[in-house]
Amino acid sequence: ESTLGAAAAQSGRYFGVAIAGNRLSDSTYATIAAREFNSVTAENEMKIDATEPQRGQFNFSAADRVYNWAVQNGKEVRGHTLAWHSQQPGWMQSLSGSALRQAMIDHINGVMGHYKGKIAQWDVVNEAFADGSSGARRDSNLQRTGNDWIEVAFRTARAADPSAKLCYNDYNVEDWTWAKTQAMYAMVKDFKQRGVPIDCVGFQSHFNSGSPYNSNFRTTLQNFAALGVDVAVTELDIQGAPASTYANVVNDCLAVSRCLGVTVWGVRDSDSWRAEQTPLLFYNDGSKKPAYTAVLNAL
Ligand code: XIL
């Protein structure tokens, strides 16, 4: 195959990309994105601050621009993200307790209702665990509403759109030996045992010198899949974009039958949220980097 998406489709998977809506008018960007990928995640446009800037007043103009471009170009869409401590609008940052809990529920219903039946996977909850060795939940206004906020979010999401796969998504959970990984594993195991509706776990996979790729990532993916959930690489970028590491990540996904696909977090290095790390598959002029060829050959 000659594109990443077509190559991934040979094994029933996707190869996706994070799209920034305001870059779609750049023809180099749009040409690569349309040609190479068969799944799209909105980099920022479906987040809480973008979709509900005032309480109860939803605005889907930026989100729909990305969604419509994706569908018109034949791609499936990952929804990102409904409940998160970051990129909350000011009104939500200032809420707490039962008012915040209700606002979270209303937000999930509002956004999932708008896209009902149209989203392959939703990142229902993002980044709820703390970094470091504690294995604790991250302190946030949502966490302070009660430890059950995550399962309430998932139950709300299942009712709002039964057709979407519901994912928990986080970073620094790729290395099986890390406490954060083990804490996330315990939560997913508990959810499956108690019937809390969860279908998938997203591994962001922002690899760099502080949180490097480790070959035990495949073990992590296998162990989560064995709990009865799908897994996905949701925001891949790798400092310096070493071709061999990109190939390793792709091979890790391909080795796990429940790995749905891989999404890279941007098109060209200059589009990356970490542009200084040159972590992506395309040079700034739109040409293919060695890592691109390594990924295509691995798929
Ligand atoms: C990042 C975007 O890439 C940036 O444009 C934005 O300024 C901040 O958020 N984890 C996530 C993503 O789940 O939503 C983040 O995206 C990167 C880290």
GROMACS .gro file of C-alpha atoms and ligand atoms in nm:
model
  317
    1GLU     CA    1   0.000   0.000   0.000
    2SER     CA    2   0.111   0.355  -0.061
    3THR     CA    3  -0.052   0.546   0.225
    4LEU     CA    4  -0.055   0.497   0.601
    5GLY     CA    5  -0.432   0.467   0.624
    6ALA     CA    6  -0.460   0.211   0.342
    7ALA     CA    7  -0.174   0.008   0.489
    8ALA     CA    8  -0.336   0.005   0.835
    9ALA     CA    9  -0.670  -0.094   0.683
   10GLN     CA   10  -0.513  -0.418   0.555
   11SER     CA   11  -0.530  -0.547   0.912
   12GLY     CA   12  -0.863  -0.379   0.992
   13ARG     CA   13  -0.697  -0.091   1.176
   14TYR     CA   14  -0.674   0.282   1.116
   15PHE     CA   15  -0.384   0.523   1.103
   16GLY     CA   16  -0.508   0.858   1.228
   17VAL     CA   17  -0.398   1.216   1.279
   18ALA     CA   18  -0.483   1.510   1.502
   19ILE     CA   19  -0.622   1.791   1.289
   20ALA     CA   20  -0.618   2.161   1.377
   21GLY     CA   21  -0.915   2.317   1.200
   22ASN     CA   22  -0.742   2.647   1.132
   23ARG     CA   23  -0.468   2.467   0.935
   24LEU     CA   24  -0.707   2.307   0.685
   25SER     CA   25  -0.677   2.617   0.463
   26ASP     CA   26  -0.305   2.534   0.421
   27SER     CA   27  -0.306   2.324   0.105
   28THR     CA   28   0.015   2.133   0.185
   29TYR     CA   29  -0.131   2.036   0.522
   30ALA     CA   30  -0.475   1.946   0.388
   31THR     CA   31  -0.330   1.745   0.098
   32ILE     CA   32  -0.116   1.528   0.326
   33ALA     CA   33  -0.393   1.484   0.581
   34ALA     CA   34  -0.648   1.384   0.318
   35ARG     CA   35  -0.410   1.143   0.145
   36GLU     CA   36  -0.239   0.959   0.431
   37PHE     CA   37  -0.482   0.908   0.718
   38ASN     CA   38  -0.817   0.733   0.766
   39SER     CA   39  -0.902   0.856   1.115
   40VAL     CA   40  -0.916   1.209   1.256
   41THR     CA   41  -0.903   1.353   1.607
   42ALA     CA   42  -0.974   1.724   1.658
   43GLU     CA   43  -0.660   1.858   1.829
   44ASN     CA   44  -0.856   2.115   2.036
   45GLU     CA   45  -1.195   2.180   1.877
   46MET     CA   46  -1.404   1.920   2.065
   47LYS     CA   47  -1.263   2.009   2.408
   48ILE     CA   48  -1.479   2.155   2.683
   49ASP     CA   49  -1.375   2.521   2.642
   50ALA     CA   50  -1.439   2.504   2.266
   51THR     CA   51  -1.778   2.330   2.274
   52GLU     CA   52  -1.940   2.490   2.581
   53PRO     CA   53  -1.783   2.835   2.621
   54GLN     CA   54  -2.077   2.953   2.833
   55ARG     CA   55  -2.269   2.718   3.056
   56GLY     CA   56  -2.552   2.556   2.862
   57GLN     CA   57  -2.459   2.737   2.539
   58PHE     CA   58  -2.294   2.489   2.310
   59ASN     CA   59  -2.090   2.600   2.008
   60PHE     CA   60  -1.994   2.335   1.757
   61SER     CA   61  -1.871   2.560   1.476
   62ALA     CA   62  -1.500   2.476   1.514
   63ALA     CA   63  -1.569   2.112   1.601
   64ASP     CA   64  -1.803   2.067   1.305
   65ARG     CA   65  -1.544   2.216   1.068
   66VAL     CA   66  -1.303   1.936   1.160
   67TYR     CA   67  -1.578   1.673   1.176
   68ASN     CA   68  -1.722   1.768   0.835
   69TRP     CA   69  -1.380   1.776   0.672
   70ALA     CA   70  -1.307   1.430   0.809
   71VAL     CA   71  -1.634   1.278   0.689
   72GLN     CA   72  -1.614   1.447   0.348
   73ASN     CA   73  -1.269   1.293   0.310
   74GLY     CA   74  -1.382   0.946   0.413
   75LYS     CA   75  -1.229   0.930   0.760
   76GLU     CA   76  -1.368   0.807   1.089
   77VAL     CA   77  -1.358   1.039   1.389
   78ARG     CA   78  -1.227   0.993   1.744
   79GLY     CA   79  -1.397   1.233   1.984
   80HIS     CA   80  -1.160   1.412   2.224
   81THR     CA   81  -1.245   1.484   2.509
   82LEU     CA   82  -1.548   1.519   2.742
   83ALA     CA   83  -1.422   1.529   3.103
   84TRP     CA   84  -1.075   1.669   3.175
   85HIS     CA   85  -0.907   1.897   3.428
   86SER     CA   86  -0.751   2.104   3.150
   87GLN     CA   87  -0.893   2.335   2.884
   88GLN     CA   88  -1.204   2.390   3.092
   89PRO     CA   89  -1.394   2.715   3.025
   90GLY     CA   90  -1.374   2.972   3.303
   91TRP     CA   91  -1.727   2.904   3.423
   92MET     CA   92  -1.643   2.537   3.480
   93GLN     CA   93  -1.311   2.612   3.652
   94SER     CA   94  -1.502   2.810   3.912
   95LEU     CA   95  -1.755   2.534   3.988
   96SER     CA   96  -1.724   2.265   4.253
   97GLY     CA   97  -1.924   1.996   4.425
   98SER     CA   98  -2.266   1.891   4.299
   99ALA     CA   99  -2.289   2.189   4.062
  100LEU     CA  100  -1.970   2.082   3.884
  101ARG     CA  101  -2.081   1.718   3.882
  102GLN     CA  102  -2.407   1.819   3.712
  103ALA     CA  103  -2.222   2.046   3.469
  104MET     CA  104  -1.999   1.752   3.369
  105ILE     CA  105  -2.306   1.535   3.308
  106ASP     CA  106  -2.479   1.809   3.109
  107HIS     CA  107  -2.164   1.865   2.902
  108ILE     CA  108  -2.133   1.497   2.813
  109ASN     CA  109  -2.499   1.484   2.714
  110GLY     CA  110  -2.475   1.804   2.509
  111VAL     CA  111  -2.167   1.711   2.307
  112MET     CA  112  -2.244   1.341   2.263
  113GLY     CA  113  -2.600   1.427   2.170
  114HIS     CA  114  -2.481   1.659   1.891
  115TYR     CA  115  -2.263   1.380   1.747
  116LYS     CA  116  -2.487   1.087   1.832
  117GLY     CA  117  -2.415   0.788   1.606
  118LYS     CA  118  -2.127   0.968   1.432
  119ILE     CA  119  -1.820   0.908   1.649
  120ALA     CA  120  -1.622   0.582   1.645
  121GLN     CA  121  -1.455   0.633   1.984
  122TRP     CA  122  -1.495   0.899   2.251
  123ASP     CA  123  -1.225   0.986   2.502
  124VAL     CA  124  -1.480   1.019   2.782
  125VAL     CA  125  -1.227   1.094   3.056
  126ASN     CA  126  -0.875   1.226   2.999
  127GLU     CA  127  -0.571   1.228   3.231
  128ALA     CA  128  -0.731   1.147   3.567
  129PHE     CA  129  -0.425   0.992   3.732
  130ALA     CA  130  -0.131   1.166   3.897
  131ASP     CA  131   0.224   1.144   3.766
  132GLY     CA  132   0.497   0.995   3.979
  133SER     CA  133   0.500   0.699   4.211
  134SER     CA  134   0.180   0.757   4.413
  135GLY     CA  135  -0.065   0.574   4.189
  136ALA     CA  136  -0.321   0.827   4.310
  137ARG     CA  137  -0.586   1.017   4.122
  138ARG     CA  138  -0.480   1.358   3.999
  139ASP     CA  139  -0.609   1.636   4.221
  140SER     CA  140  -0.859   1.841   4.019
  141ASN     CA  141  -1.193   2.010   4.061
  142LEU     CA  142  -1.356   1.704   3.904
  143GLN     CA  143  -1.177   1.463   4.140
  144ARG     CA  144  -1.289   1.675   4.435
  145THR     CA  145  -1.653   1.610   4.337
  146GLY     CA  146  -1.599   1.250   4.455
  147ASN     CA  147  -1.398   0.948   4.349
  148ASP     CA  148  -1.691   0.814   4.147
  149TRP     CA  149  -1.676   1.099   3.893
  150ILE     CA  150  -1.511   0.878   3.631
  151GLU     CA  151  -1.770   0.603   3.642
  152VAL     CA  152  -2.050   0.858   3.641
  153ALA     CA  153  -1.897   1.007   3.326
  154PHE     CA  154  -1.885   0.666   3.156
  155ARG     CA  155  -2.242   0.572   3.255
  156THR     CA  156  -2.364   0.909   3.128
  157ALA     CA  157  -2.173   0.862   2.804
  158ARG     CA  158  -2.312   0.514   2.738
  159ALA     CA  159  -2.668   0.642   2.770
  160ALA     CA  160  -2.597   0.950   2.554
  161ASP     CA  161  -2.461   0.752   2.256
  162PRO     CA  162  -2.470   0.372   2.280
  163SER     CA  163  -2.299   0.341   1.939
  164ALA     CA  164  -1.968   0.502   2.039
  165LYS     CA  165  -1.680   0.312   2.194
  166LEU     CA  166  -1.606   0.474   2.528
  167CYS     CA  167  -1.237   0.523   2.610
  168TYR     CA  168  -1.029   0.629   2.907
  169ASN     CA  169  -0.720   0.817   2.779
  170ASP     CA  170  -0.394   0.910   2.956
  171TYR     CA  171  -0.016   0.967   2.918
  172ASN     CA  172   0.281   0.814   3.100
  173VAL     CA  173   0.086   0.487   3.111
  174GLU     CA  174   0.276   0.309   2.834
  175ASP     CA  175   0.554   0.163   3.055
  176TRP     CA  176   0.413  -0.139   3.238
  177THR     CA  177   0.641  -0.083   3.539
  178TRP     CA  178   0.516   0.269   3.615
  179ALA     CA  179   0.283   0.325   3.912
  180LYS     CA  180   0.050   0.536   3.699
  181THR     CA  181   0.008   0.245   3.456
  182GLN     CA  182  -0.075   0.009   3.742
  183ALA     CA  183  -0.328   0.252   3.888
  184MET     CA  184  -0.504   0.284   3.552
  185TYR     CA  185  -0.500  -0.096   3.516
  186ALA     CA  186  -0.663  -0.140   3.857
  187MET     CA  187  -0.937   0.108   3.764
  188VAL     CA  188  -1.016  -0.061   3.432
  189LYS     CA  189  -1.018  -0.405   3.597
  190ASP     CA  190  -1.256  -0.276   3.864
  191PHE     CA  191  -1.483  -0.116   3.602
  192LYS     CA  192  -1.501  -0.439   3.402
  193GLN     CA  193  -1.576  -0.643   3.716
  194ARG     CA  194  -1.853  -0.407   3.829
  195GLY     CA  195  -2.006  -0.350   3.486
  196VAL     CA  196  -1.911   0.016   3.448
  197PRO     CA  197  -1.933   0.073   3.070
  198ILE     CA  198  -1.581   0.112   2.931
  199ASP     CA  199  -1.477  -0.016   2.588
  200CYS     CA  200  -1.125   0.109   2.529
  201VAL     CA  201  -0.811   0.258   2.674
  202GLY     CA  202  -0.614   0.523   2.487
  203PHE     CA  203  -0.238   0.547   2.537
  204GLN     CA  204  -0.135   0.899   2.437
  205SER     CA  205   0.227   0.796   2.374
  206HIS     CA  206   0.404   1.132   2.388
  207PHE     CA  207   0.752   0.981   2.405
  208ASN     CA  208   1.054   1.195   2.494
  209SER     CA  209   1.367   1.183   2.708
  210GLY     CA  210   1.165   1.220   3.028
  211SER     CA  211   0.916   0.947   2.940
  212PRO     CA  212   1.090   0.731   2.682
  213TYR     CA  213   0.947   0.446   2.480
  214ASN     CA  214   1.011   0.110   2.647
  215SER     CA  215   0.970  -0.221   2.465
  216ASN     CA  216   0.739  -0.336   2.747
  217PHE     CA  217   0.470  -0.114   2.587
  218ARG     CA  218   0.354  -0.426   2.402
  219THR     CA  219   0.309  -0.606   2.737
  220THR     CA  220   0.104  -0.310   2.861
  221LEU     CA  221  -0.123  -0.320   2.557
  222GLN     CA  222  -0.163  -0.698   2.589
  223ASN     CA  223  -0.243  -0.683   2.960
  224PHE     CA  224  -0.512  -0.418   2.915
  225ALA     CA  225  -0.662  -0.606   2.620
  226ALA     CA  226  -0.678  -0.917   2.839
  227LEU     CA  227  -0.916  -0.727   3.069
  228GLY     CA  228  -1.166  -0.718   2.781
  229VAL     CA  229  -1.114  -0.368   2.643
  230ASP     CA  230  -0.980  -0.243   2.312
  231VAL     CA  231  -0.662  -0.037   2.316
  232ALA     CA  232  -0.536   0.242   2.091
  233VAL     CA  233  -0.231   0.464   2.050
  234THR     CA  234  -0.405   0.800   2.055
  235GLU     CA  235  -0.155   1.090   2.042
  236LEU     CA  236   0.175   0.952   1.919
  237ASP     CA  237   0.477   1.177   1.887
  238ILE     CA  238   0.840   1.085   1.958
  239GLN     CA  239   1.119   1.331   2.032
  240GLY     CA  240   1.353   1.332   1.734
  241ALA     CA  241   1.125   1.091   1.547
  242PRO     CA  242   1.364   0.795   1.539
  243ALA     CA  243   1.248   0.562   1.261
  244SER     CA  244   1.312   0.248   1.467
  245THR     CA  245   1.100   0.370   1.761
  246TYR     CA  246   0.812   0.463   1.533
  247ALA     CA  247   0.831   0.113   1.380
  248ASN     CA  248   0.838  -0.044   1.727
  249VAL     CA  249   0.521   0.136   1.834
  250VAL     CA  250   0.339   0.029   1.516
  251ASN     CA  251   0.457  -0.330   1.561
  252ASP     CA  252   0.337  -0.324   1.924
  253CYS     CA  253  -0.013  -0.228   1.808
  254LEU     CA  254  -0.011  -0.486   1.528
  255ALA     CA  255   0.089  -0.757   1.779
  256VAL     CA  256  -0.227  -0.702   1.983
  257SER     CA  257  -0.549  -0.808   1.812
  258ARG     CA  258  -0.753  -0.562   2.021
  259CYS     CA  259  -0.535  -0.265   1.920
  260LEU     CA  260  -0.767  -0.055   1.705
  261GLY     CA  261  -0.510   0.177   1.549
  262VAL     CA  262  -0.252   0.449   1.589
  263THR     CA  263  -0.303   0.827   1.579
  264VAL     CA  264  -0.014   1.072   1.540
  265TRP     CA  265  -0.051   1.410   1.710
  266GLY     CA  266  -0.012   1.633   1.406
  267VAL     CA  267   0.101   1.628   1.042
  268ARG     CA  268   0.435   1.815   0.998
  269ASP     CA  269   0.688   1.895   1.270
  270SER     CA  270   0.582   2.258   1.247
  271ASP     CA  271   0.223   2.158   1.330
  272SER     CA  272   0.325   1.982   1.653
  273TRP     CA  273   0.246   2.113   2.002
  274ARG     CA  274   0.611   2.017   2.066
  275ALA     CA  275   0.755   2.145   1.737
  276GLU     CA  276   1.100   2.195   1.892
  277GLN     CA  277   1.122   1.816   1.940
  278THR     CA  278   1.062   1.752   1.567
  279PRO     CA  279   0.851   1.449   1.670
  280LEU     CA  280   0.629   1.380   1.368
  281LEU     CA  281   0.634   1.200   1.030
  282PHE     CA  282   0.657   1.493   0.787
  283TYR     CA  283   0.912   1.773   0.746
  284ASN     CA  284   0.790   2.131   0.748
  285ASP     CA  285   0.792   2.138   0.366
  286GLY     CA  286   0.556   1.840   0.358
  287SER     CA  287   0.810   1.579   0.252
  288LYS     CA  288   0.827   1.241   0.422
  289LYS     CA  289   1.075   1.178   0.703
  290PRO     CA  290   1.257   0.844   0.754
  291ALA     CA  291   1.009   0.766   1.031
  292TYR     CA  292   0.727   0.783   0.775
  293THR     CA  293   0.888   0.513   0.564
  294ALA     CA  294   0.954   0.299   0.874
  295VAL     CA  295   0.586   0.322   0.974
  296LEU     CA  296   0.461   0.243   0.623
  297ASN     CA  297   0.692  -0.059   0.601
  298ALA     CA  298   0.583  -0.183   0.943
  299LEU     CA  299   0.210  -0.160   0.868
  300XIL     C1  300  -0.270   1.974   2.327
  300XIL     C2  301  -0.278   2.041   2.192
  300XIL     O1  302  -0.196   1.971   2.101
  300XIL     C3  303  -0.234   2.186   2.203
  300XIL     O2  304  -0.260   2.255   2.082
  300XIL     C4  305  -0.307   2.256   2.317
  300XIL     O3  306  -0.253   2.386   2.334
  300XIL     C5  307  -0.296   2.179   2.446
  300XIL     O4  308  -0.343   2.047   2.425
  300XIL     N1  309  -0.283   1.546   2.602
  300XIL     C6  310  -0.404   1.558   2.538
  300XIL     C7  311  -0.419   1.655   2.426
  300XIL     O5  312  -0.498   1.482   2.566
  300XIL     O6  313  -0.548   1.710   2.421
  300XIL     C8  314  -0.317   1.765   2.434
  300XIL     O7  315  -0.328   1.846   2.317
  300XIL     C9  316  -0.178   1.707   2.451
  300XIL    C10  317  -0.167   1.626   2.576
   0.00000   0.00000   0.00000
